[in-house]
GROMACS .gro file of C-alpha atoms in nm:
model
  301
    1MET     CA    1   0.000   0.000   0.000
    2ILE     CA    2   0.123   0.349  -0.087
    3GLU     CA    3   0.177   0.580   0.211
    4ALA     CA    4   0.035   0.932   0.175
    5ARG     CA    5   0.338   1.096   0.336
    6ARG     CA    6   0.554   0.954   0.057
    7LEU     CA    7   0.322   1.115  -0.197
    8HIS     CA    8   0.391   1.451  -0.029
    9ILE     CA    9   0.761   1.385  -0.080
   10LEU     CA   10   0.714   1.290  -0.445
   11ARG     CA   11   0.525   1.613  -0.513
   12ALA     CA   12   0.784   1.822  -0.331
   13VAL     CA   13   1.062   1.667  -0.542
   14ALA     CA   14   0.860   1.735  -0.859
   15ASP     CA   15   0.801   2.097  -0.750
   16HIS     CA   16   1.155   2.176  -0.638
   17ARG     CA   17   1.350   1.965  -0.890
   18THR     CA   18   1.621   1.862  -0.644
   19VAL     CA   19   1.624   1.633  -0.343
   20THR     CA   20   1.807   1.895  -0.138
   21ALA     CA   21   1.550   2.168  -0.206
   22ALA     CA   22   1.260   1.932  -0.142
   23ALA     CA   23   1.419   1.822   0.185
   24ALA     CA   24   1.460   2.184   0.298
   25ALA     CA   25   1.095   2.260   0.217
   26LEU     CA   26   0.978   1.953   0.409
   27TYR     CA   27   1.219   2.003   0.702
   28LEU     CA   28   1.379   1.666   0.633
   29THR     CA   29   1.731   1.559   0.552
   30PRO     CA   30   1.817   1.480   0.189
   31SER     CA   31   1.896   1.122   0.290
   32ALA     CA   32   1.549   1.088   0.446
   33VAL     CA   33   1.387   1.213   0.125
   34SER     CA   34   1.594   0.970  -0.082
   35GLN     CA   35   1.499   0.683   0.148
   36GLN     CA   36   1.129   0.766   0.121
   37LEU     CA   37   1.151   0.786  -0.258
   38THR     CA   38   1.321   0.448  -0.266
   39ALA     CA   39   1.048   0.304  -0.043
   40LEU     CA   40   0.781   0.454  -0.270
   41GLU     CA   41   0.946   0.294  -0.573
   42GLN     CA   42   0.943  -0.039  -0.392
   43GLU     CA   43   0.574   0.006  -0.302
   44THR     CA   44   0.477   0.084  -0.661
   45GLY     CA   45   0.721  -0.148  -0.835
   46HIS     CA   46   0.832   0.130  -1.069
   47ARG     CA   47   1.123   0.365  -1.100
   48LEU     CA   48   0.976   0.707  -1.029
   49VAL     CA   49   1.267   0.953  -1.047
   50GLU     CA   50   1.584   0.998  -1.247
   51ARG     CA   51   1.880   1.191  -1.112
   52GLY     CA   52   2.095   1.397  -1.346
   53ALA     CA   53   2.344   1.682  -1.348
   54LYS     CA   54   2.060   1.937  -1.345
   55GLY     CA   55   1.865   1.775  -1.063
   56VAL     CA   56   1.582   1.524  -1.044
   57ARG     CA   57   1.305   1.462  -1.293
   58LEU     CA   58   1.012   1.224  -1.284
   59THR     CA   59   1.002   0.919  -1.506
   60PRO     CA   60   0.685   0.851  -1.708
   61ALA     CA   61   0.571   0.626  -1.422
   62GLY     CA   62   0.646   0.907  -1.179
   63GLU     CA   63   0.437   1.150  -1.384
   64ILE     CA   64   0.145   0.906  -1.376
   65LEU     CA   65   0.172   0.872  -0.999
   66LEU     CA   66   0.205   1.251  -0.960
   67SER     CA   67  -0.127   1.308  -1.139
   68HIS     CA   68  -0.294   1.073  -0.892
   69THR     CA   69  -0.099   1.228  -0.605
   70ASN     CA   70  -0.258   1.569  -0.669
   71ALA     CA   71  -0.605   1.412  -0.657
   72VAL     CA   72  -0.529   1.205  -0.347
   73LEU     CA   73  -0.380   1.496  -0.151
   74ALA     CA   74  -0.671   1.721  -0.247
   75GLN     CA   75  -0.912   1.456  -0.120
   76LEU     CA   76  -0.718   1.429   0.206
   77GLU     CA   77  -0.748   1.807   0.246
   78ARG     CA   78  -1.125   1.772   0.200
   79ALA     CA   79  -1.134   1.495   0.458
   80GLU     CA   80  -0.951   1.714   0.709
   81ALA     CA   81  -1.194   1.997   0.633
   82GLU     CA   82  -1.499   1.778   0.693
   83LEU     CA   83  -1.355   1.633   1.014
   84ALA     CA   84  -1.274   1.982   1.137
   85ALA     CA   85  -1.632   2.086   1.057
   86TYR     CA   86  -1.762   1.784   1.244
   87GLY     CA   87  -1.555   1.886   1.544
   88SER     CA   88  -1.697   2.242   1.516
   89GLY     CA   89  -1.375   2.403   1.383
   90GLU     CA   90  -1.465   2.734   1.543
   91ALA     CA   91  -1.121   2.805   1.685
   92GLY     CA   92  -0.769   2.773   1.552
   93THR     CA   93  -0.485   2.945   1.371
   94VAL     CA   94  -0.461   3.018   0.998
   95THR     CA   95  -0.131   3.137   0.852
   96VAL     CA   96  -0.146   3.378   0.558
   97ALA     CA   97   0.152   3.472   0.340
   98ALA     CA   98   0.113   3.792   0.136
   99PHE     CA   99   0.318   4.068  -0.023
  100ALA     CA  100   0.335   4.406   0.151
  101THR     CA  101   0.069   4.599  -0.039
  102GLY     CA  102  -0.155   4.292  -0.041
  103ILE     CA  103  -0.131   4.289   0.338
  104ALA     CA  104  -0.239   4.653   0.349
  105GLN     CA  105  -0.506   4.616   0.080
  106VAL     CA  106  -0.689   4.300   0.185
  107VAL     CA  107  -0.517   4.101   0.461
  108ALA     CA  108  -0.527   4.364   0.735
  109PRO     CA  109  -0.894   4.451   0.668
  110ALA     CA  110  -0.974   4.077   0.666
  111VAL     CA  111  -0.801   4.034   1.002
  112ALA     CA  112  -1.009   4.319   1.144
  113ARG     CA  113  -1.331   4.168   1.005
  114LEU     CA  114  -1.253   3.822   1.142
  115ALA     CA  115  -1.185   3.968   1.487
  116ARG     CA  116  -1.551   4.073   1.486
  117THR     CA  117  -1.717   3.787   1.299
  118ALA     CA  118  -1.501   3.485   1.391
  119PRO     CA  119  -1.306   3.571   1.707
  120GLY     CA  120  -1.195   3.211   1.752
  121ILE     CA  121  -0.985   3.225   1.436
  122ARG     CA  122  -0.635   3.359   1.495
  123ILE     CA  123  -0.453   3.489   1.186
  124ARG     CA  124  -0.075   3.480   1.158
  125VAL     CA  125   0.059   3.693   0.872
  126GLN     CA  126   0.392   3.648   0.696
  127ASP     CA  127   0.534   3.897   0.448
  128ALA     CA  128   0.628   3.713   0.128
  129GLU     CA  129   0.661   3.827  -0.231
  130GLY     CA  130   0.392   3.715  -0.471
  131ASP     CA  131   0.609   3.445  -0.627
  132ALA     CA  132   0.725   3.304  -0.291
  133SER     CA  133   0.391   3.249  -0.119
  134LEU     CA  134   0.256   2.980  -0.354
  135PRO     CA  135   0.544   2.736  -0.287
  136MET     CA  136   0.491   2.805   0.084
  137VAL     CA  137   0.130   2.686   0.051
  138LEU     CA  138   0.229   2.376  -0.148
  139ASP     CA  139   0.500   2.294   0.107
  140ARG     CA  140   0.244   2.333   0.390
  141GLN     CA  141   0.443   2.615   0.548
  142VAL     CA  142   0.134   2.840   0.535
  143ASP     CA  143  -0.238   2.784   0.481
  144VAL     CA  144  -0.328   3.073   0.249
  145ALA     CA  145  -0.128   3.273  -0.004
  146VAL     CA  146  -0.219   3.615  -0.136
  147ALA     CA  147  -0.026   3.617  -0.460
  148VAL     CA  148   0.010   3.788  -0.797
  149GLU     CA  149  -0.016   3.636  -1.142
  150TYR     CA  150   0.328   3.612  -1.301
  151ARG     CA  151   0.511   3.427  -1.574
  152GLY     CA  152   0.566   3.071  -1.458
  153ALA     CA  153   0.301   3.086  -1.184
  154PRO     CA  154   0.079   2.781  -1.137
  155PRO     CA  155  -0.231   2.840  -1.356
  156ALA     CA  156  -0.580   2.880  -1.215
  157ASP     CA  157  -0.663   2.518  -1.304
  158ASP     CA  158  -0.354   2.375  -1.134
  159PRO     CA  159  -0.470   2.050  -0.967
  160ARG     CA  160  -0.271   2.128  -0.653
  161LEU     CA  161  -0.434   2.462  -0.574
  162THR     CA  162  -0.766   2.641  -0.552
  163HIS     CA  163  -0.753   3.004  -0.673
  164VAL     CA  164  -0.986   3.277  -0.548
  165PRO     CA  165  -0.961   3.601  -0.752
  166LEU     CA  166  -0.939   3.910  -0.530
  167TYR     CA  167  -0.868   4.226  -0.729
  168ALA     CA  168  -0.683   4.375  -1.024
  169GLU     CA  169  -0.512   4.710  -1.022
  170PRO     CA  170  -0.334   4.920  -1.284
  171PHE     CA  171   0.024   5.042  -1.272
  172ASP     CA  172   0.071   5.419  -1.298
  173ALA     CA  173   0.369   5.597  -1.450
  174VAL     CA  174   0.585   5.783  -1.197
  175VAL     CA  175   0.820   6.050  -1.334
  176PRO     CA  176   1.022   6.332  -1.175
  177VAL     CA  177   0.849   6.671  -1.153
  178GLY     CA  178   1.084   6.816  -1.412
  179HIS     CA  179   1.030   6.537  -1.665
  180ARG     CA  180   0.934   6.634  -2.018
  181LEU     CA  181   0.605   6.440  -1.986
  182ALA     CA  182   0.511   6.585  -1.647
  183ASP     CA  183   0.226   6.789  -1.799
  184ALA     CA  184   0.080   6.502  -2.002
  185ALA     CA  185  -0.265   6.377  -1.897
  186GLU     CA  186  -0.154   6.022  -1.975
  187VAL     CA  187   0.194   5.883  -2.035
  188PRO     CA  188   0.265   5.681  -2.352
  189LEU     CA  189   0.518   5.415  -2.247
  190ALA     CA  190   0.695   5.432  -2.583
  191GLU     CA  191   0.795   5.789  -2.495
  192LEU     CA  192   0.997   5.654  -2.201
  193ALA     CA  193   1.208   5.416  -2.409
  194LYS     CA  194   1.528   5.621  -2.368
  195ASP     CA  195   1.483   5.705  -1.999
  196PRO     CA  196   1.664   5.525  -1.716
  197TRP     CA  197   1.423   5.305  -1.525
  198ILE     CA  198   1.371   5.211  -1.161
  199GLY     CA  199   1.199   4.884  -1.081
  200PRO     CA  200   1.178   4.559  -0.886
  201TYR     CA  201   1.438   4.286  -0.912
  202PRO     CA  202   1.396   3.999  -1.160
  203GLY     CA  203   1.191   3.729  -0.994
  204ASN     CA  204   0.949   3.979  -0.841
  205PRO     CA  205   0.614   3.944  -1.026
  206CYS     CA  206   0.598   4.322  -1.069
  207HIS     CA  207   0.928   4.309  -1.258
  208ASP     CA  208   0.755   4.088  -1.515
  209VAL     CA  209   0.462   4.331  -1.544
  210VAL     CA  210   0.695   4.626  -1.606
  211VAL     CA  211   0.913   4.444  -1.860
  212LEU     CA  212   0.618   4.299  -2.051
  213ALA     CA  213   0.446   4.639  -2.067
  214CYS     CA  214   0.760   4.799  -2.206
  215GLU     CA  215   0.813   4.516  -2.452
  216SER     CA  216   0.455   4.563  -2.573
  217ALA     CA  217   0.540   4.932  -2.627
  218GLY     CA  218   0.837   4.828  -2.841
  219PHE     CA  219   1.140   4.855  -2.614
  220GLN     CA  220   1.338   4.695  -2.334
  221PRO     CA  221   1.350   4.918  -2.023
  222ARG     CA  222   1.700   5.024  -1.918
  223LEU     CA  223   1.674   4.930  -1.550
  224GLU     CA  224   1.950   5.125  -1.377
  225HIS     CA  225   1.812   5.106  -1.021
  226SER     CA  226   1.646   4.808  -0.853
  227SER     CA  227   1.437   4.778  -0.538
  228ASP     CA  228   1.142   4.564  -0.434
  229ASP     CA  229   1.031   4.845  -0.200
  230PHE     CA  230   0.808   5.086  -0.392
  231ARG     CA  231   0.879   5.364  -0.143
  232ALA     CA  232   1.243   5.338  -0.247
  233VAL     CA  233   1.138   5.337  -0.614
  234VAL     CA  234   0.939   5.657  -0.569
  235ALA     CA  235   1.219   5.818  -0.366
  236LEU     CA  236   1.464   5.752  -0.650
  237ALA     CA  237   1.220   5.898  -0.901
  238SER     CA  238   1.191   6.203  -0.673
  239ALA     CA  239   1.570   6.235  -0.697
  240ASP     CA  240   1.543   6.244  -1.078
  241ALA     CA  241   1.715   5.903  -1.102
  242GLY     CA  242   1.468   5.762  -1.351
  243VAL     CA  243   1.108   5.670  -1.427
  244ALA     CA  244   0.897   5.383  -1.300
  245LEU     CA  245   0.571   5.194  -1.315
  246VAL     CA  246   0.415   5.142  -0.971
  247PRO     CA  247   0.092   4.962  -0.869
  248ARG     CA  248  -0.171   5.220  -0.780
  249SER     CA  249  -0.235   5.084  -0.431
  250ALA     CA  250   0.137   5.100  -0.348
  251LEU     CA  251   0.130   5.477  -0.399
  252ARG     CA  252  -0.127   5.539  -0.127
  253GLY     CA  253   0.012   5.728   0.168
  254MET     CA  254   0.346   5.802   0.001
  255ASP     CA  255   0.513   6.142  -0.022
  256LEU     CA  256   0.459   6.228  -0.391
  257THR     CA  257   0.575   6.591  -0.363
  258ASP     CA  258   0.864   6.561  -0.609
  259VAL     CA  259   0.711   6.318  -0.859
  260ILE     CA  260   0.426   6.322  -1.106
  261VAL     CA  261   0.191   6.024  -1.116
  262ARG     CA  262  -0.005   5.971  -1.436
  263PRO     CA  263  -0.213   5.690  -1.588
  264VAL     CA  264  -0.054   5.499  -1.872
  265ASP     CA  265  -0.186   5.584  -2.218
  266GLY     CA  266  -0.377   5.295  -2.376
  267VAL     CA  267  -0.409   4.957  -2.204
  268ALA     CA  268  -0.252   4.997  -1.861
  269PRO     CA  269  -0.028   4.721  -1.727
  270THR     CA  270  -0.216   4.542  -1.451
  271ARG     CA  271  -0.139   4.309  -1.165
  272ARG     CA  272  -0.401   4.052  -1.078
  273VAL     CA  273  -0.413   3.940  -0.718
  274PHE     CA  274  -0.566   3.618  -0.592
  275ALA     CA  275  -0.578   3.399  -0.284
  276ALA     CA  276  -0.470   3.036  -0.308
  277VAL     CA  277  -0.501   2.735  -0.082
  278ARG     CA  278  -0.419   2.369  -0.130
  279ARG     CA  279  -0.695   2.212  -0.337
  280GLY     CA  280  -0.953   2.061  -0.107
  281ALA     CA  281  -0.874   2.295   0.183
  282GLU     CA  282  -1.108   2.571   0.066
  283GLY     CA  283  -1.395   2.411   0.259
  284HIS     CA  284  -1.207   2.388   0.589
  285PRO     CA  285  -1.411   2.567   0.858
  286LEU     CA  286  -1.110   2.777   0.956
  287ILE     CA  287  -0.992   2.858   0.604
  288ARG     CA  288  -1.330   2.923   0.443
  289PRO     CA  289  -1.405   3.231   0.663
  290VAL     CA  290  -1.056   3.367   0.587
  291LEU     CA  291  -1.114   3.339   0.211
  292GLU     CA  292  -1.456   3.504   0.249
  293ALA     CA  293  -1.307   3.788   0.455
  294LEU     CA  294  -1.033   3.842   0.196
  295GLY     CA  295  -1.296   3.858  -0.077
  296ARG     CA  296  -1.504   4.110   0.113
  297ALA     CA  297  -1.197   4.323   0.179
  298ALA     CA  298  -1.113   4.316  -0.193
  299ASP     CA  299  -1.470   4.422  -0.277
  300GLY     CA  300  -1.456   4.700  -0.017
  301SER     CA  301  -1.762   4.561   0.158
   0.00000   0.00000   0.00000
């Protein structure tokens, strides 16, 4: 009989591509992961993984088992949810990972709402960039991720996750007060092709949004300054160090004295924010109210 905990290990290896990375995510030693994979191969009678110079990849038999693994683990999440509901599930802790402006936009209001409507639910919040929180959910380090769509992100129909759309927001152009386009009602991105740019580091989902928007306008942005902190981005623009695209919500409460903020001409680059949980966990009596509170915060209700 196949043990469920070994299926968790198989999926972690498939997600992380190396035994060492999977072991770190699961808080196990690499040797323990290797031993469990070997045991799983013995249980199934098939070779499931192949090790190479670039890491580990699943064999065809491993891919077959992985497809069933996603279904089995989702069903186990549903079983836990139903058992928790049977046992009332009115009190407990839910851990939420979210990026900074997502915390301000929806997580903090959701925490305040839950304090009134579900006082038995304790929320623990962890600051994590939009591309980091989804692996944290899959590795069971957190229960809920508030994340951003980005290149390479698990799609909405990923069998491991349940996605709950929250909100979408445009990026605005931020230029120094003395910039030649400071008086424009809207900023055409193509007009910024020769400017120095300020933006997030590669790997940050917002970096992808900025680069793709500029590529659609016909140029590659010359990123001379990098920061994942939008306050730092705006401060550099205030110092006439370059131009930037910044999510609208990130600009709230900032000192914008020495910059001009304008909408982008045409189709504005947009970041789409969603909540994600392990598939099957969305009905858990502790997690369901958290997802509902996040949705209400996103709607402003």
